[in-house]
Coordinates of C-alpha atoms in Angstrom, one line a residue:
L15 CA -3.0 -22.6 10.7
H16 CA -1.1 -19.7 12.2
V17 CA -0.8 -18.5 15.8
D18 CA -1.2 -14.8 16.3
R19 CA -0.5 -13.1 19.6
Q20 CA -0.7 -9.6 21.0
V21 CA 1.2 -8.8 24.2
I22 CA 0.4 -5.7 26.3
G23 CA 2.0 -5.2 29.7
C24 CA 3.1 -2.3 31.9
S25 CA 4.7 -1.3 35.2
D26 CA 5.1 2.1 36.9
H27 CA 8.1 2.9 34.7
D28 CA 7.9 0.7 31.7
G29 CA 5.6 -0.8 29.1
E30 CA 5.4 -3.3 26.3
Q31 CA 3.2 -3.9 23.4
A32 CA 4.0 -6.3 20.6
Y33 CA 2.3 -8.4 17.9
N34 CA 3.7 -11.8 17.0
L35 CA 2.9 -14.3 14.3
D36 CA 4.0 -17.9 14.6
G37 CA 6.5 -16.9 17.3
E38 CA 8.1 -14.1 15.2
E39 CA 7.8 -10.5 16.4
M40 CA 6.1 -8.6 13.6
W41 CA 5.6 -5.2 15.3
F42 CA 6.4 -3.6 18.7
A43 CA 6.0 -0.2 20.2
D44 CA 9.3 1.6 21.1
F45 CA 8.1 3.9 23.9
I46 CA 11.5 5.5 24.1
K47 CA 11.7 6.6 20.5
K48 CA 7.9 7.0 20.4
E49 CA 7.3 5.0 17.2
G50 CA 6.2 1.6 16.0
V51 CA 8.9 -0.8 14.8
E52 CA 8.5 -3.6 12.2
P53 CA 11.6 -5.8 12.7
Q54 CA 10.9 -8.0 9.7
P55 CA 13.8 -9.5 7.7
P56 CA 14.3 -8.1 4.2
F57 CA 13.8 -11.5 2.5
I58 CA 10.0 -11.7 3.3
D59 CA 7.1 -9.8 1.9
H60 CA 6.9 -6.9 4.3
M61 CA 3.7 -6.6 6.4
T62 CA 2.7 -3.2 7.6
Y63 CA 0.4 -2.5 10.6
V64 CA -2.5 -0.1 10.4
D65 CA -2.0 3.6 10.7
R66 CA -1.9 5.0 14.2
A67 CA -0.9 1.6 15.7
Y68 CA 1.7 3.4 17.9
Q69 CA -0.9 5.9 19.1
R70 CA -3.2 3.0 20.1
A71 CA -0.3 1.4 21.9
E72 CA 0.1 4.6 24.0
V73 CA -3.6 4.5 24.9
H74 CA -3.3 0.8 25.9
Q75 CA -0.4 1.7 28.2
Q76 CA -2.5 4.4 29.9
I77 CA -5.4 1.9 30.4
C78 CA -2.9 -0.8 31.7
K79 CA -1.4 1.7 34.2
T80 CA -4.9 2.7 35.4
N81 CA -5.9 -0.9 35.8
L82 CA -2.6 -1.6 37.7
D83 CA -3.4 1.2 40.1
V84 CA -7.0 0.0 40.6
A85 CA -5.7 -3.5 41.3
R86 CA -3.1 -2.3 43.8
R87 CA -5.7 -0.2 45.7
A88 CA -8.2 -3.2 45.7
M89 CA -5.5 -5.6 47.0
K90 CA -3.8 -3.4 49.6
D91 CA -6.0 -4.6 52.5
F92 CA -5.7 -8.3 51.7
K93 CA -3.7 -10.2 54.3
I94 CA -1.0 -12.6 53.2
E95 CA -1.8 -16.1 54.4
D96 CA 1.0 -18.1 56.0

């Protein structure tokens, strides 16, 4: 039995998307270099992610930032309870 995780997160100036298998990072989006990175060691059978994975990561970042903006606008009138 394996544990597979996908992490997507963003802020105003940064973003993250990564795929992990059993606690090991298998792929992540490098938004500075604008490419997907597969940091797998050379002694394993290399796993490759589907074509256009990086382009999907960019779309997920746009969605994340839109959702962040919506949440900020929705929460701006909530008062902090003491």
